[in-house]
């Protein structure tokens, strides 16, 4: 893709709750990554709260998925300078992946990719998330794992803090909060 094709989805930046400085940082990041990664760049995707309505300025990260043909040290090094420039104006977090990484990871990270799929904007290139096959049996296993982890953690927490009830409430609240974050992806 050429520099003229840098944004396939300008509305992707317009529809979210980002500050103007973060929008400008993302525009620059897309242009700079396009130049730095050249023909190996497949997509730049905004995801997470910055692509949804729950972004909190000054608190939330700006999550960006960068999809390339191959993740090598050269590709990582090439992405460093554009990422550092973008970080001057926004708390940008970059994940470099290949299309194959995406396709081959939905079974082990189904909630993560479902969350990305349900809240993303393609800023440059191909929409690599919409057609990901996230199977319900993988989601069920992950949710079962989260529930069992919560149960085990609650038992351990109770045993550790039963004699100090003032600590028990906070510990139980933290455990339950982490559970809700994971399962919450299934509910919206």
Coordinates of C-alpha atoms in Angstrom, one line a residue:
X1 CA 0.0 0.0 0.0
X2 CA 1.2 3.5 -0.7
X3 CA 1.3 6.5 1.6
X4 CA -2.0 7.6 0.0
X5 CA -3.6 4.4 1.3
X6 CA -2.4 4.9 4.9
X7 CA -6.0 5.3 6.3
X8 CA -8.6 2.9 5.0
X9 CA -10.8 3.9 7.9
X10 CA -10.6 7.6 9.0
X11 CA -14.0 7.1 10.6
X12 CA -12.3 4.5 12.9
X13 CA -10.6 7.4 14.6
X14 CA -13.6 9.6 14.5
X15 CA -16.0 7.3 16.2
X16 CA -14.1 6.6 19.4
X17 CA -13.7 8.8 22.5
X18 CA -10.0 9.6 21.9
X19 CA -8.5 13.0 22.5
X20 CA -7.3 15.0 19.5
X21 CA -3.6 14.4 20.5
X22 CA -4.2 10.6 20.5
X23 CA -5.9 10.8 17.1
X24 CA -2.9 12.8 15.8
X25 CA -0.5 10.3 17.3
X26 CA -2.4 7.4 15.6
X27 CA -2.4 9.1 12.3
X28 CA 1.4 9.6 12.5
X29 CA 1.9 6.1 13.8
X30 CA 0.1 4.6 10.8
X31 CA 2.1 6.7 8.3
X32 CA 5.4 6.0 10.1
X33 CA 4.7 2.2 10.4
X34 CA 3.7 2.1 6.8
X35 CA 7.0 3.6 5.8
X36 CA 9.1 1.6 8.3
X37 CA 7.6 -1.8 7.6
X38 CA 6.9 -1.4 3.9
X39 CA 5.4 -4.3 2.1
X40 CA 5.4 -6.6 5.1
X41 CA 2.7 -4.5 6.8
X42 CA -0.8 -6.1 6.6
X43 CA -2.9 -4.1 9.0
X44 CA -3.0 -1.6 11.8
X45 CA -5.9 -2.1 14.1
X46 CA -7.1 0.0 17.0
X47 CA -8.8 -2.2 19.7
X48 CA -9.8 -2.1 23.3
X49 CA -11.4 0.8 25.1
X50 CA -10.0 3.3 22.6
X51 CA -12.1 1.7 19.9
X52 CA -15.2 1.5 22.2
X53 CA -17.0 3.9 24.4
X54 CA -15.2 3.0 27.7
X55 CA -11.9 4.8 27.0
X56 CA -10.9 7.1 29.9
X57 CA -8.5 9.9 28.9
X58 CA -5.4 9.9 31.0
X59 CA -6.0 6.4 32.3
X60 CA -6.7 4.0 29.4
X61 CA -4.1 2.7 27.1
X62 CA -4.4 3.1 23.3
X63 CA -4.1 -0.5 22.1
X64 CA -2.8 -1.1 18.6
X65 CA -2.4 -4.4 16.8
X66 CA 0.2 -4.3 14.0
X67 CA 0.0 -7.3 11.7
X68 CA 3.0 -8.1 9.5
X69 CA 4.0 -10.9 7.3
X70 CA 6.7 -12.1 9.7
X71 CA 7.6 -10.9 13.2
X72 CA 11.4 -10.7 13.2
X73 CA 13.8 -8.6 15.2
X74 CA 14.1 -6.3 12.2
X75 CA 10.3 -5.8 12.2
X76 CA 10.3 -5.1 15.9
X77 CA 13.2 -2.7 15.5
X78 CA 11.5 -1.0 12.6
X79 CA 8.4 -0.5 14.7
X80 CA 10.2 1.0 17.7
X81 CA 10.9 4.5 16.4
X82 CA 7.3 5.1 15.2
X83 CA 5.9 3.7 18.4
X84 CA 8.2 6.0 20.5
X85 CA 7.1 9.0 18.5
X86 CA 3.4 8.1 19.1
X87 CA 4.0 7.6 22.8
X88 CA 4.9 11.3 23.2
X89 CA 1.2 12.2 22.7
X90 CA -0.7 9.1 23.7
X91 CA -0.2 5.9 25.9
X92 CA 0.1 3.7 22.8
X93 CA 0.7 0.0 23.4
X94 CA 1.7 -2.0 20.3
X95 CA 1.3 -5.8 19.7
X96 CA 3.1 -7.2 16.7
X97 CA 1.5 -10.4 15.2
X98 CA 1.3 -12.2 12.0
X99 CA -2.0 -13.3 10.3
X100 CA -1.0 -16.8 11.2
X101 CA -0.5 -15.8 14.9
X102 CA -4.1 -14.5 14.8
X103 CA -5.5 -17.6 13.2
X104 CA -3.6 -20.1 15.4
X105 CA -4.2 -18.4 18.7
X106 CA -8.0 -18.1 19.0
X107 CA -8.2 -21.5 20.6
X108 CA -5.8 -20.6 23.5
X109 CA -6.9 -17.0 23.8
X110 CA -10.6 -17.0 22.8
X111 CA -11.7 -14.3 25.2
X112 CA -8.9 -12.0 24.3
X113 CA -9.6 -12.3 20.5
X114 CA -13.3 -12.1 21.0
X115 CA -12.9 -8.9 22.9
X116 CA -10.6 -7.5 20.1
X117 CA -13.0 -8.6 17.5
X118 CA -16.0 -7.0 19.1
X119 CA -14.3 -3.7 19.7
X120 CA -11.9 -2.7 16.9
X121 CA -11.3 -0.2 14.1
X122 CA -9.1 -1.0 11.2
X123 CA -6.9 2.1 10.7
X124 CA -4.8 0.8 7.9
X125 CA -4.9 -2.2 5.6
X126 CA -7.0 -5.4 5.9
X127 CA -9.7 -6.1 8.5
X128 CA -7.9 -9.0 10.1
X129 CA -10.2 -9.4 13.1
X130 CA -13.8 -9.6 11.8
X131 CA -13.4 -13.0 10.1
X132 CA -11.5 -14.7 12.9
X133 CA -13.0 -18.0 13.8
X134 CA -13.5 -18.0 17.5
X135 CA -15.2 -21.2 18.5
X136 CA -17.7 -21.5 21.3
X137 CA -16.2 -24.7 22.7
X138 CA -12.9 -22.8 23.2
X139 CA -14.8 -19.9 24.9
X140 CA -16.6 -22.4 27.1
X141 CA -13.3 -24.0 28.2
X142 CA -11.7 -20.6 28.9
X143 CA -14.7 -19.5 31.0
X144 CA -14.7 -22.7 32.9
X145 CA -11.0 -22.2 33.6
X146 CA -11.7 -18.7 34.9
X147 CA -14.5 -19.9 37.1
X148 CA -12.4 -22.7 38.6
X149 CA -9.4 -20.3 39.1
X150 CA -11.8 -18.0 40.9
X151 CA -13.1 -20.8 43.1
X152 CA -9.6 -21.9 43.9
X153 CA -8.4 -18.4 44.6
X154 CA -11.5 -17.7 46.8
X155 CA -10.8 -20.8 48.9
X156 CA -7.1 -19.9 49.3
X157 CA -8.0 -16.3 50.2
X158 CA -10.5 -17.4 52.8
X159 CA -8.0 -19.8 54.4
X160 CA -5.3 -17.1 54.4
X161 CA -7.5 -14.3 55.7
X162 CA -10.3 -16.0 57.8
X163 CA -8.8 -14.8 61.0
X164 CA -8.6 -11.2 59.7
X165 CA -12.0 -10.3 58.3
X166 CA -10.9 -6.7 57.5
X167 CA -8.6 -8.2 54.8
X168 CA -11.0 -10.8 53.5
X169 CA -13.4 -8.3 51.9
X170 CA -10.7 -6.6 49.8
X171 CA -9.1 -9.8 48.7
X172 CA -12.4 -11.3 47.7
X173 CA -13.3 -8.2 45.8
X174 CA -10.0 -8.2 43.8
X175 CA -10.5 -11.9 42.9
X176 CA -14.1 -11.3 41.8
X177 CA -13.1 -8.2 39.8
X178 CA -10.5 -10.1 37.8
X179 CA -13.1 -12.8 37.0
X180 CA -15.6 -10.2 35.8
X181 CA -13.1 -8.7 33.4
X182 CA -12.5 -12.0 31.7
X183 CA -16.1 -13.2 31.5
X184 CA -17.4 -9.7 30.6
X185 CA -16.2 -10.1 27.0
X186 CA -19.0 -12.7 26.6
X187 CA -21.7 -10.5 27.8
X188 CA -21.7 -7.5 25.4

